[in-house]
Coordinates of C-alpha atoms in Angstrom, one line a residue:
X27 CA -107.8 -0.4 -22.6
X28 CA -110.0 2.7 -23.1
X29 CA -113.4 2.2 -21.4
X30 CA -115.0 5.6 -21.5
X31 CA -114.6 9.3 -22.5
X32 CA -116.5 12.2 -21.0
X33 CA -116.1 15.8 -22.1
X34 CA -117.7 19.2 -22.0
X35 CA -117.1 22.6 -23.7
X36 CA -114.4 20.9 -25.8
X37 CA -113.4 22.2 -29.3
X38 CA -116.8 21.8 -31.0
X39 CA -118.8 20.3 -28.2
X40 CA -120.7 22.6 -25.8
X41 CA -122.8 20.3 -23.6
X42 CA -121.4 17.3 -21.7
X43 CA -121.0 14.2 -23.9
X44 CA -120.2 10.6 -22.8
X45 CA -119.1 7.7 -24.9
X46 CA -118.8 4.3 -23.3
X47 CA -116.9 1.4 -24.8
X48 CA -118.5 -1.3 -22.7
X49 CA -122.2 -2.0 -23.2
X50 CA -125.1 -3.1 -21.0
X51 CA -127.6 -5.7 -22.0
X52 CA -131.3 -5.4 -21.4
X53 CA -130.9 -6.9 -17.9
X54 CA -128.3 -4.3 -16.9
X55 CA -125.4 -6.6 -17.0
X56 CA -122.4 -4.2 -17.2
X57 CA -120.0 -7.1 -18.0
X58 CA -121.9 -7.6 -21.3
X59 CA -119.8 -6.3 -24.1
X60 CA -120.3 -6.4 -27.9
X61 CA -117.3 -7.5 -29.8
X62 CA -116.0 -5.7 -32.8
X63 CA -114.9 -2.1 -33.6
X64 CA -116.5 0.9 -32.1
X65 CA -117.4 3.1 -35.1
X66 CA -117.7 6.9 -35.2
X67 CA -120.1 7.9 -38.0
X68 CA -121.8 11.1 -39.1
X69 CA -121.6 14.1 -41.4
X70 CA -118.4 16.0 -42.1
X71 CA -117.1 18.4 -39.4
X72 CA -119.3 16.8 -36.8
X73 CA -116.6 16.3 -34.2
X74 CA -115.3 12.8 -34.8
X75 CA -111.6 13.9 -35.1
X76 CA -112.1 16.2 -32.1
X77 CA -112.8 13.2 -29.9
X78 CA -109.7 11.5 -31.2
X79 CA -107.8 14.6 -30.4
X80 CA -109.2 14.7 -26.9
X81 CA -108.1 11.1 -26.2
X82 CA -104.6 12.0 -27.3
X83 CA -104.6 15.0 -25.0
X84 CA -105.1 12.7 -22.1
X85 CA -101.9 10.8 -22.8
X86 CA -98.2 11.5 -22.3
X87 CA -96.8 14.9 -23.4
X88 CA -94.7 13.5 -26.2
X89 CA -97.9 12.8 -28.1
X90 CA -99.0 16.4 -27.9
X91 CA -97.4 19.6 -29.1
X92 CA -100.3 21.9 -28.3
X93 CA -103.5 22.2 -26.2
X94 CA -107.1 22.1 -27.5
X95 CA -109.4 25.2 -27.5
X96 CA -112.6 25.2 -25.5
X97 CA -115.8 25.8 -27.3
X98 CA -116.6 28.7 -25.0
X99 CA -113.4 30.3 -23.7
X100 CA -115.3 31.8 -20.7
X101 CA -116.2 28.4 -19.3
X102 CA -114.4 25.5 -17.8
X103 CA -113.6 22.8 -20.4
X104 CA -112.6 19.2 -19.8
X105 CA -111.9 15.9 -21.6
X106 CA -111.6 12.8 -19.4
X107 CA -110.7 9.2 -20.3
X108 CA -111.1 6.1 -18.1
X109 CA -108.8 3.2 -18.9
X110 CA -108.8 -0.3 -17.5
X111 CA -105.5 -2.1 -17.1
X112 CA -104.9 -5.8 -17.4
X113 CA -104.7 -6.3 -13.6
X114 CA -108.1 -4.5 -13.3
X115 CA -106.5 -1.3 -12.1
X116 CA -108.3 1.7 -13.5
X117 CA -106.9 5.1 -14.5
X118 CA -108.7 8.4 -15.1
X119 CA -106.7 10.9 -17.1
X120 CA -107.9 14.2 -18.3
X121 CA -107.1 17.6 -19.8
X122 CA -108.8 20.7 -18.3
X123 CA -108.9 24.4 -19.1
X124 CA -110.2 27.0 -16.7
X125 CA -110.6 30.7 -17.6
X126 CA -108.6 32.7 -15.0
X127 CA -111.0 35.7 -15.0
X128 CA -114.5 36.4 -16.3
X129 CA -114.8 37.8 -19.8
X130 CA -117.8 39.6 -21.3
X131 CA -116.4 40.9 -24.5
X132 CA -114.4 38.0 -26.1
X133 CA -115.4 35.9 -29.0
X134 CA -114.9 32.2 -28.8
X135 CA -113.8 32.2 -32.5
X136 CA -111.0 34.6 -32.0
X137 CA -108.2 34.4 -34.6
X138 CA -104.9 36.1 -35.1
X139 CA -101.8 36.5 -32.9
X140 CA -102.1 38.6 -29.8
X141 CA -100.1 38.5 -26.6
X142 CA -101.3 36.7 -23.5
X143 CA -100.1 36.6 -19.9
X144 CA -101.1 34.0 -17.4
X145 CA -101.1 34.4 -13.6
X146 CA -97.6 34.1 -12.3
X147 CA -96.1 36.3 -15.0
X148 CA -95.5 33.4 -17.3
X149 CA -95.4 34.9 -20.7
X150 CA -96.8 32.3 -23.1
X151 CA -97.5 31.8 -26.7
X152 CA -100.7 29.8 -26.4
X153 CA -101.0 27.2 -29.2
X154 CA -104.3 25.9 -30.3
X155 CA -104.6 22.9 -32.5
X156 CA -107.3 23.5 -35.2
X157 CA -109.6 20.6 -35.7
X158 CA -111.9 20.5 -38.7
X159 CA -111.3 16.9 -39.5
X160 CA -108.5 17.9 -41.9
X161 CA -105.7 15.6 -42.9
X162 CA -102.8 16.8 -40.9
X163 CA -102.3 18.4 -37.5
X164 CA -102.2 22.1 -38.2
X165 CA -101.1 24.4 -35.4
X166 CA -101.8 28.1 -35.4
X167 CA -100.6 30.5 -32.8
X168 CA -103.7 32.1 -31.2
X169 CA -103.4 34.6 -28.3
X170 CA -106.6 35.3 -26.5
X171 CA -107.2 39.0 -26.3
X172 CA -109.2 39.8 -23.2
X173 CA -108.7 36.8 -20.9
X174 CA -106.3 34.1 -20.1
X175 CA -106.8 30.3 -19.7
X176 CA -105.1 28.0 -17.4
X177 CA -104.5 24.4 -18.6
X178 CA -104.1 21.4 -16.5
X179 CA -103.7 17.7 -16.8
X180 CA -104.7 15.0 -14.2
X181 CA -104.1 11.3 -13.8
X182 CA -105.6 9.2 -11.0
X183 CA -104.8 5.5 -10.4
X184 CA -107.5 3.4 -8.7
X185 CA -107.1 -0.1 -7.3
X186 CA -110.3 -1.9 -6.5
X187 CA -112.1 1.4 -7.0
X188 CA -110.0 3.0 -4.3
X189 CA -107.6 5.9 -4.8
X190 CA -104.0 4.6 -5.0
X191 CA -102.0 7.4 -6.7
X192 CA -102.7 10.7 -8.5
X193 CA -101.1 13.7 -9.9
X194 CA -102.0 17.1 -11.3
X195 CA -99.9 19.2 -13.7
X196 CA -100.1 22.7 -14.9
X197 CA -99.5 22.8 -18.7
X198 CA -97.4 25.7 -19.9
X199 CA -96.5 26.2 -23.6
X200 CA -93.5 28.3 -24.5
X201 CA -92.6 28.6 -28.2
X202 CA -94.4 25.4 -29.1
X203 CA -92.8 23.4 -26.2
X204 CA -95.0 21.8 -23.6
X205 CA -93.7 22.3 -20.0
X206 CA -95.3 20.7 -17.0
X207 CA -95.4 22.1 -13.4
X208 CA -96.5 19.6 -10.8
X209 CA -99.1 20.9 -8.3
X210 CA -99.2 20.1 -4.6
X211 CA -101.9 17.6 -3.6
X212 CA -103.0 15.7 -0.6
X213 CA -104.2 12.2 0.0
X214 CA -107.7 13.4 0.8
X215 CA -108.0 15.1 -2.5
X216 CA -111.6 15.2 -3.6
X217 CA -111.0 14.4 -7.2
X218 CA -111.4 10.8 -6.2
X219 CA -115.1 11.4 -6.7
X220 CA -114.4 11.5 -10.4
X221 CA -114.6 7.8 -10.3
X222 CA -118.1 7.8 -8.9
X223 CA -119.2 10.5 -11.3
X224 CA -117.9 8.8 -14.4
X225 CA -119.2 5.4 -13.2
X226 CA -122.6 6.7 -12.3
X227 CA -122.1 5.6 -8.8
X228 CA -122.0 9.0 -7.2
X229 CA -124.5 9.4 -4.3
X230 CA -123.7 13.1 -3.6
X231 CA -126.5 15.4 -4.6
X232 CA -125.8 18.5 -6.6
X233 CA -122.3 17.7 -7.6
X234 CA -121.1 17.5 -11.2
X235 CA -117.7 16.9 -12.9
X236 CA -117.5 20.5 -13.8
X237 CA -118.1 21.8 -10.3
X238 CA -115.7 19.2 -8.8
X239 CA -112.9 20.3 -11.1
X240 CA -113.6 24.0 -10.6
X241 CA -113.6 23.7 -6.8
X242 CA -110.5 21.5 -6.5
X243 CA -108.0 22.6 -9.1
X244 CA -107.9 26.4 -9.3
X245 CA -105.5 28.0 -6.9
X246 CA -103.4 25.0 -6.3
X247 CA -99.7 25.8 -5.7
X248 CA -96.9 24.5 -7.9
X249 CA -94.2 22.3 -6.4
X250 CA -90.7 23.8 -6.0
X251 CA -89.1 21.7 -8.7
X252 CA -88.6 21.7 -12.4
X253 CA -88.9 17.9 -13.1
X254 CA -90.7 17.1 -16.2
X255 CA -91.4 13.5 -15.3
X256 CA -94.2 14.3 -12.8
X257 CA -96.4 11.9 -10.9
X258 CA -99.1 12.5 -13.5
X259 CA -96.6 11.7 -16.3
X260 CA -95.5 8.6 -14.4
X261 CA -99.1 7.3 -14.2
X262 CA -99.8 8.1 -17.9
X263 CA -96.5 6.9 -19.4
X264 CA -97.1 3.1 -19.5
X265 CA -100.7 3.6 -20.3
X266 CA -99.8 5.7 -23.3
X267 CA -97.6 3.0 -24.7
X268 CA -100.7 0.7 -25.0
X269 CA -102.6 3.2 -27.2
X270 CA -101.8 3.8 -30.9
X271 CA -103.4 6.2 -33.3
X272 CA -103.4 6.7 -37.1
X273 CA -103.8 10.1 -38.6
X274 CA -105.6 11.1 -41.9
X275 CA -103.9 11.5 -45.3
X276 CA -101.6 8.5 -45.1
X277 CA -101.3 8.2 -48.9
X278 CA -97.6 7.8 -49.8
X279 CA -97.5 8.7 -53.5
X280 CA -96.1 12.1 -54.4
X281 CA -97.8 12.1 -57.9
X282 CA -101.2 13.9 -57.7
X283 CA -102.3 14.3 -61.3
X284 CA -101.3 13.8 -65.0
X285 CA -99.8 17.3 -65.3
X286 CA -97.2 16.6 -62.6
X287 CA -93.6 17.4 -63.4
X288 CA -92.7 14.3 -61.3
X289 CA -93.8 12.0 -64.1
X290 CA -90.5 12.6 -65.9
X291 CA -88.2 9.5 -66.0
X292 CA -85.4 11.2 -64.1
X293 CA -87.8 11.9 -61.2
X294 CA -88.7 8.2 -60.6
X295 CA -86.0 7.5 -58.1
X296 CA -86.8 10.7 -56.1
X297 CA -90.5 9.7 -56.2
X298 CA -89.7 6.4 -54.6
X299 CA -87.6 8.0 -51.9
X300 CA -90.4 10.4 -51.1
X301 CA -93.0 7.6 -51.1
X302 CA -90.9 5.4 -48.9
X303 CA -90.3 8.2 -46.4
X304 CA -94.1 8.4 -45.9
X305 CA -94.4 4.7 -45.1
X306 CA -93.6 5.2 -41.4
X307 CA -95.9 2.5 -40.1
X308 CA -94.6 -0.1 -42.5
X309 CA -90.9 0.8 -41.9
X310 CA -91.3 0.7 -38.2
X311 CA -92.8 -2.8 -38.4
X312 CA -90.2 -4.2 -40.8
X313 CA -87.4 -2.9 -38.6
X314 CA -88.9 -4.3 -35.4
X315 CA -86.4 -6.7 -33.8
X316 CA -87.8 -6.3 -30.2
X317 CA -90.9 -8.4 -30.5
X318 CA -93.3 -5.4 -30.5
X319 CA -95.3 -7.2 -33.2
X320 CA -96.3 -10.8 -33.8
X321 CA -95.1 -11.0 -37.5
X322 CA -96.6 -14.4 -38.1
X323 CA -100.0 -13.1 -36.8
X324 CA -99.7 -10.0 -38.9
X325 CA -99.1 -12.1 -42.0
X326 CA -102.2 -14.1 -41.4
X327 CA -104.4 -11.0 -40.8
X328 CA -103.1 -9.3 -43.9
X329 CA -103.9 -12.4 -46.0
X330 CA -107.4 -12.7 -44.4
X331 CA -108.2 -9.1 -45.3
X332 CA -106.8 -9.0 -48.8
X333 CA -106.3 -12.6 -50.0
X334 CA -103.3 -11.0 -51.8
X335 CA -100.4 -11.4 -49.5
X336 CA -98.4 -13.2 -52.1
X337 CA -98.9 -10.4 -54.6
X338 CA -97.7 -7.8 -52.1
X339 CA -94.7 -9.0 -50.1
X340 CA -93.1 -6.2 -48.2
X341 CA -89.5 -6.5 -47.1
X342 CA -86.6 -4.3 -46.0
X343 CA -83.3 -4.5 -47.8
X344 CA -80.4 -2.1 -47.1
X345 CA -82.9 0.1 -45.3
X346 CA -85.1 0.3 -48.4
X347 CA -88.7 -1.0 -48.6
X348 CA -89.2 -3.5 -51.4
X349 CA -92.4 -4.9 -52.7
X350 CA -91.8 -8.3 -54.2
X351 CA -88.1 -7.5 -54.2
X352 CA -88.7 -4.4 -56.4
X353 CA -88.3 -0.9 -54.9
X354 CA -90.4 0.9 -57.5
X355 CA -93.4 -1.3 -57.0
X356 CA -94.1 0.5 -53.7
X357 CA -95.2 3.5 -55.8
X358 CA -97.8 1.3 -57.6
X359 CA -99.2 -0.4 -54.5
X360 CA -102.9 0.5 -54.1
X361 CA -103.9 2.6 -51.2
X362 CA -106.3 0.0 -50.0
X363 CA -103.5 -2.6 -49.8
X364 CA -101.4 -0.3 -47.7
X365 CA -104.3 0.5 -45.4
X366 CA -105.0 -3.2 -44.9
X367 CA -101.3 -3.6 -44.1
X368 CA -101.4 -0.9 -41.5
X369 CA -104.5 -2.4 -39.8
X370 CA -102.9 -5.9 -39.8
X371 CA -99.7 -4.4 -38.3
X372 CA -101.5 -2.6 -35.4
X373 CA -103.7 -5.6 -34.6
X374 CA -100.5 -7.7 -34.4
X375 CA -98.9 -5.4 -31.9
X376 CA -99.1 -5.2 -28.1
X377 CA -101.5 -2.2 -28.2
X378 CA -104.6 -2.4 -26.0
X379 CA -106.4 0.5 -27.6
X380 CA -106.2 1.2 -31.3
X381 CA -107.7 4.3 -32.8
X382 CA -108.0 4.3 -36.6
X383 CA -109.0 7.4 -38.6
X384 CA -110.8 6.2 -41.8
X385 CA -108.9 2.9 -42.2
X386 CA -111.0 2.0 -45.3
X387 CA -109.3 4.5 -47.7
X388 CA -109.1 2.9 -51.1
X389 CA -110.4 -0.4 -49.9
X390 CA -112.6 -2.7 -51.9
X391 CA -115.9 -3.3 -50.1
X392 CA -115.0 -7.0 -49.6
X393 CA -111.8 -5.8 -47.9
X394 CA -113.9 -3.8 -45.5
X395 CA -116.1 -6.7 -44.7
X396 CA -113.2 -9.0 -44.0
X397 CA -111.4 -6.3 -42.0
X398 CA -114.5 -6.0 -39.7
X399 CA -114.5 -9.7 -39.2
X400 CA -110.8 -9.8 -38.3
X401 CA -111.2 -6.9 -35.9
X402 CA -114.3 -8.5 -34.3
X403 CA -112.4 -11.8 -33.7
X404 CA -109.4 -9.9 -32.3
X405 CA -111.4 -7.9 -29.8
X406 CA -113.2 -11.1 -28.7
X407 CA -110.0 -13.1 -28.1
X408 CA -107.7 -10.4 -26.7
X409 CA -110.1 -7.8 -25.2
X410 CA -108.5 -5.0 -27.3
X411 CA -110.6 -1.9 -27.9
X412 CA -110.6 -0.7 -31.6
X413 CA -112.2 2.6 -32.4
X414 CA -112.5 3.9 -35.9
X415 CA -114.1 6.7 -37.9
X416 CA -115.6 6.2 -41.4
X417 CA -118.0 7.6 -44.0
X418 CA -118.4 4.2 -45.5
X419 CA -121.7 2.5 -45.1
X420 CA -120.0 -0.9 -45.7
X421 CA -119.1 -0.8 -42.0
X422 CA -122.7 -0.7 -41.0
X423 CA -124.2 -4.2 -40.6
X424 CA -126.6 -5.7 -38.1
X425 CA -123.6 -7.0 -36.2
X426 CA -121.8 -3.6 -36.0
X427 CA -124.5 -1.0 -35.7
X428 CA -125.0 -1.3 -32.0
X429 CA -121.3 -0.4 -31.6
X430 CA -121.7 2.8 -33.6
X431 CA -121.8 6.4 -32.3
X432 CA -123.5 9.0 -34.5
X433 CA -122.0 12.5 -34.5
X434 CA -124.0 15.4 -35.7
X435 CA -123.6 19.2 -36.1
X436 CA -126.2 21.8 -35.4
X437 CA -124.9 25.2 -36.3
X438 CA -121.4 25.3 -34.8
X439 CA -122.2 22.9 -32.0
X440 CA -121.7 19.1 -32.2
X441 CA -123.3 16.2 -30.3
X442 CA -122.8 12.4 -30.0
X443 CA -125.5 9.7 -29.8
X444 CA -125.0 6.0 -29.1
X445 CA -126.8 4.1 -31.9
X446 CA -126.9 1.1 -29.6
X447 CA -129.1 2.9 -27.2
X448 CA -131.5 3.7 -30.1
X449 CA -131.8 0.3 -31.6
X450 CA -131.1 -1.5 -28.3
X451 CA -129.6 -4.5 -30.0
X452 CA -132.9 -5.4 -31.5
X453 CA -132.0 -7.6 -34.5
X454 CA -135.1 -6.7 -36.5
X455 CA -134.3 -3.0 -36.2
X456 CA -130.7 -3.6 -37.0
X457 CA -131.6 -5.5 -40.2
X458 CA -134.0 -2.7 -41.2
X459 CA -131.5 0.0 -40.5
X460 CA -128.7 -1.5 -42.5
X461 CA -130.7 -2.6 -45.6
X462 CA -131.8 -0.8 -48.7
X463 CA -129.5 2.2 -48.3
X464 CA -131.1 3.1 -45.0
X465 CA -127.6 3.1 -43.5
X466 CA -127.2 6.5 -45.2
X467 CA -129.4 8.0 -42.5
X468 CA -126.5 7.8 -40.0
X469 CA -124.4 10.2 -42.2
X470 CA -127.3 12.5 -42.9
X471 CA -128.0 16.0 -41.8
X472 CA -131.7 16.0 -42.9
X473 CA -133.8 13.1 -44.2
X474 CA -136.7 13.2 -46.7
X475 CA -138.6 9.9 -46.8
X476 CA -140.6 8.9 -49.8
X477 CA -143.3 6.4 -49.3
X478 CA -142.4 4.3 -52.3
X479 CA -139.8 4.0 -55.0
X480 CA -141.7 6.3 -57.4
X481 CA -141.7 9.0 -54.8
X482 CA -138.0 8.6 -54.2
X483 CA -137.2 8.7 -58.0
X484 CA -139.2 11.8 -58.3
X485 CA -137.6 13.5 -55.3
X486 CA -134.1 12.6 -56.4
X487 CA -134.6 13.9 -59.9
X488 CA -136.2 17.1 -58.5
X489 CA -133.3 17.8 -56.2
X490 CA -130.8 17.0 -59.0
X491 CA -132.5 19.4 -61.4
X492 CA -132.8 22.2 -58.9
X493 CA -129.1 22.0 -58.0
X494 CA -127.7 21.4 -61.5
X495 CA -125.7 24.0 -63.4
X496 CA -128.5 24.2 -65.9
X497 CA -131.2 24.9 -63.3
X498 CA -131.0 28.7 -63.8
X499 CA -133.5 28.3 -66.6
X500 CA -136.1 27.0 -64.2
X501 CA -135.4 29.6 -61.6
X502 CA -135.4 32.5 -64.1
X503 CA -138.6 31.4 -65.8
X504 CA -140.6 30.6 -62.7
X505 CA -141.4 33.4 -60.2
X506 CA -142.0 30.9 -57.3
X507 CA -138.6 29.2 -57.8
X508 CA -136.8 32.5 -58.3
X509 CA -138.2 33.8 -55.0
X510 CA -137.0 30.8 -53.1
X511 CA -133.8 30.1 -55.0
X512 CA -131.3 31.1 -52.2
X513 CA -133.0 28.9 -49.6
X514 CA -133.3 25.9 -52.0
X515 CA -129.6 26.1 -52.8
X516 CA -128.8 26.2 -49.1
X517 CA -131.0 23.4 -47.9
X518 CA -131.3 20.8 -50.7
X519 CA -127.6 19.8 -50.8
X520 CA -128.0 18.7 -47.1
X521 CA -130.9 16.4 -47.7
X522 CA -130.7 12.6 -47.8
X523 CA -133.6 10.9 -49.6
X524 CA -134.7 7.5 -48.3
X525 CA -137.4 5.0 -49.1
X526 CA -140.0 4.0 -46.5
X527 CA -141.3 0.8 -48.2
X528 CA -144.9 1.7 -47.3
X529 CA -146.7 4.0 -44.9
X530 CA -146.8 1.4 -42.1
X531 CA -143.1 2.1 -41.6
X532 CA -143.6 5.8 -40.7
X533 CA -143.9 5.2 -36.9
X534 CA -140.7 3.1 -36.8
X535 CA -138.6 5.7 -38.7
X536 CA -140.1 8.6 -36.8
X537 CA -138.9 7.1 -33.5
X538 CA -135.5 6.3 -34.9
X539 CA -135.0 9.8 -36.2
X540 CA -136.3 11.3 -33.0
X541 CA -133.9 9.2 -30.9
X542 CA -131.0 10.2 -33.2
X543 CA -132.1 13.8 -33.1
X544 CA -132.2 13.7 -36.9
X545 CA -134.7 16.1 -38.6
X546 CA -137.0 14.3 -41.0
X547 CA -140.0 14.8 -43.3
X548 CA -142.3 12.1 -44.7
X549 CA -143.8 12.4 -48.2
X550 CA -147.0 10.2 -48.1
X551 CA -150.0 9.2 -50.1
X552 CA -153.3 10.8 -49.1
X553 CA -154.6 7.6 -47.5
X554 CA -151.9 7.9 -44.8
X555 CA -153.3 11.3 -43.7
X556 CA -155.8 10.0 -41.1
X557 CA -153.2 8.0 -39.2
X558 CA -150.5 10.7 -39.3
X559 CA -152.5 13.9 -39.3
X560 CA -151.5 14.9 -35.8
X561 CA -147.8 15.0 -36.6
X562 CA -146.0 17.9 -38.1
X563 CA -143.4 15.9 -40.0
X564 CA -145.6 14.8 -42.9
X565 CA -146.5 16.1 -46.3
X566 CA -149.5 14.5 -48.1
X567 CA -150.3 14.6 -51.8
X568 CA -153.6 16.5 -52.2
X569 CA -154.9 13.6 -54.4
X570 CA -154.5 9.9 -53.9
X571 CA -150.8 9.4 -54.7
X572 CA -147.9 10.7 -56.7
X573 CA -149.3 9.3 -60.0
X574 CA -152.5 11.4 -59.5
X575 CA -150.5 14.4 -58.4
X576 CA -148.4 14.3 -61.6
X577 CA -151.5 13.8 -63.7
X578 CA -153.1 16.8 -62.2
X579 CA -150.1 19.0 -62.8
X580 CA -149.7 17.7 -66.4
X581 CA -153.4 18.1 -67.2
X582 CA -153.0 19.7 -70.6
X583 CA -153.5 18.4 -74.1
X584 CA -149.9 19.0 -75.1
X585 CA -148.7 16.8 -72.2
X586 CA -150.4 13.6 -73.6
X587 CA -147.2 12.3 -75.2
X588 CA -145.3 12.9 -72.0
X589 CA -147.9 11.0 -70.0
X590 CA -147.6 8.1 -72.3
X591 CA -143.8 8.0 -72.0
X592 CA -143.9 7.9 -68.2
X593 CA -146.8 5.4 -68.3
X594 CA -149.2 7.2 -66.0
X595 CA -152.1 5.2 -67.5
X596 CA -151.5 1.7 -66.1
X597 CA -148.4 1.5 -63.9
X598 CA -146.4 3.1 -61.1
X599 CA -144.7 6.4 -62.0
X600 CA -141.4 5.8 -63.8
X601 CA -141.4 2.1 -63.2
X602 CA -142.5 0.7 -66.5
X603 CA -139.8 -1.1 -68.5
X604 CA -140.1 1.4 -71.4
X605 CA -139.4 4.5 -69.3
X606 CA -136.0 6.0 -70.0
X607 CA -133.9 8.2 -67.7
X608 CA -134.5 11.1 -70.0
X609 CA -138.3 10.6 -69.7
X610 CA -138.0 11.1 -65.9
X611 CA -135.9 14.2 -66.3
X612 CA -138.3 15.7 -68.8
X613 CA -141.3 15.0 -66.6
X614 CA -139.8 16.5 -63.5
X615 CA -138.4 19.5 -65.4
X616 CA -141.9 20.2 -66.9
X617 CA -143.4 20.1 -63.5
X618 CA -140.8 22.5 -62.1
X619 CA -141.6 25.0 -64.8
X620 CA -145.2 25.0 -63.5
X621 CA -144.3 25.0 -59.9
X622 CA -146.3 27.5 -57.8
X623 CA -147.5 28.1 -54.3
X624 CA -150.9 26.6 -55.0
X625 CA -150.0 23.3 -56.5
X626 CA -148.5 20.2 -54.8
X627 CA -145.0 20.6 -56.0
X628 CA -144.7 24.2 -54.7
X629 CA -146.3 23.2 -51.4
X630 CA -143.9 20.4 -51.1
X631 CA -140.9 22.6 -51.6
X632 CA -142.2 25.1 -49.1
X633 CA -142.7 22.3 -46.6
X634 CA -139.1 21.1 -47.2
X635 CA -137.8 24.6 -46.5
X636 CA -139.9 24.9 -43.4
X637 CA -138.8 21.5 -42.0
X638 CA -135.1 21.9 -42.6
X639 CA -134.4 25.6 -42.3
X640 CA -133.4 25.6 -38.6

């Protein structure tokens, strides 16, 4: 099973990142392990799929048709995995790229098709797999114009932490085909130190994974043979069979919208054939006669997740997939049911590491909750490692949050942070972070905290109005908004608004956001200024609170009717039972029309732009 990944300068990651799939408790007990899935969360294009790609690159060549680009083509790049086998043997596998000569003029985002020539006169068409968390594996021929890159793969088998066997291959790609050339090695090969480096047991000063790889791989000679089943492939082969992945866009239906020509009656049979052809996982399972899956176990798991196993009985007849003995019902099977079936199938197999990309597609929230419970029990009883990515906050509970890894993107560089290290398995923190929509923080790019519900309602309506199609009127009629229109349209869509539930929570969330490296800004009442004045992450109303701020900005006779509607006289802003949605919109819209650099609303917008512009 997969225990750790370590990578640097890989696709969208510049600095070294480590993800460990075994935890330590507060006493440093490395045997302590939380049960349940390991969950990759974060904003779009933050590198989650790139890590899945890296894990696949460390497995047998049949699982790969290309190599992955380095973030910076001038620097060494690596992605390493550490696996633990059932007999406690451990295997480190990895993919490495090394620039063969320095380059001072290239651009790491080179596109197009140019020719490349690697040392040894091997004329290659280098294939890079694009990775922007898109649905399918797109491959684009990219030839690097001013430099060449050498690609390698390593596999090292350890028994009782001692080197037992290892192999190193040079990866060559010719017309989309991966070819391997085994390199000559010796028993004293220094790559054995990778174990100490990845296990934090290294006692050698001034040595890093990067320097170790650079010193010991470049310049190695190829063996005089053309065998494709190299020692490296031999070590990786069995290991690879214990790992299974799902890819995005697993929806089977060919119909996309009501204008489709496929709706015609004569197209129904062809639609079924096409849908059935996309059910690879289900077909493989139904055809299994070799005991790869425990079908009784799978049936129980599927029922536990869905409570609908009798409504969706999948069978194979004359090589056709039937649902409740009807072939056409496959087209009407909800996506969430199929996803639940896929999960139950893979949990019932012999796989030791299961990697699921967004397994909650189309699932009812209760399906998600029951799926988490099933995965947790399975990992506890079998020791399997289940890794998944999601944008669904239903996965984030006090019992799963410590197993989460938050991915974030800053510019074109991505980073990973263990949420468990931030909350450190503190149940009070876990409850706070998963309640009252605060789980949205883990998918956020920037966070704007309102002290209370009135502040948050005001902020949400303000952002909605400034980004709506009808907002041009505000921008055109207000010099302040027109001046800052471009910046507001750039920054406001990336803001997540969250409620503090009082000024006493500022310190807690400030630390959480700092640890998560998540930019934040707190909107607070004036009475919180004394305690938080030394921090640069706060904006304070110039008067007591939001109600007084709104009164000040609406201090005109013609606004009396509006003041009564939003009940500024005797209750919290917008919270009186007579306040309607339109009243909130009219109030905020009126304030935006009067927005300027010398009133609270203008100052707040300027502070937001300042806080989140970098």
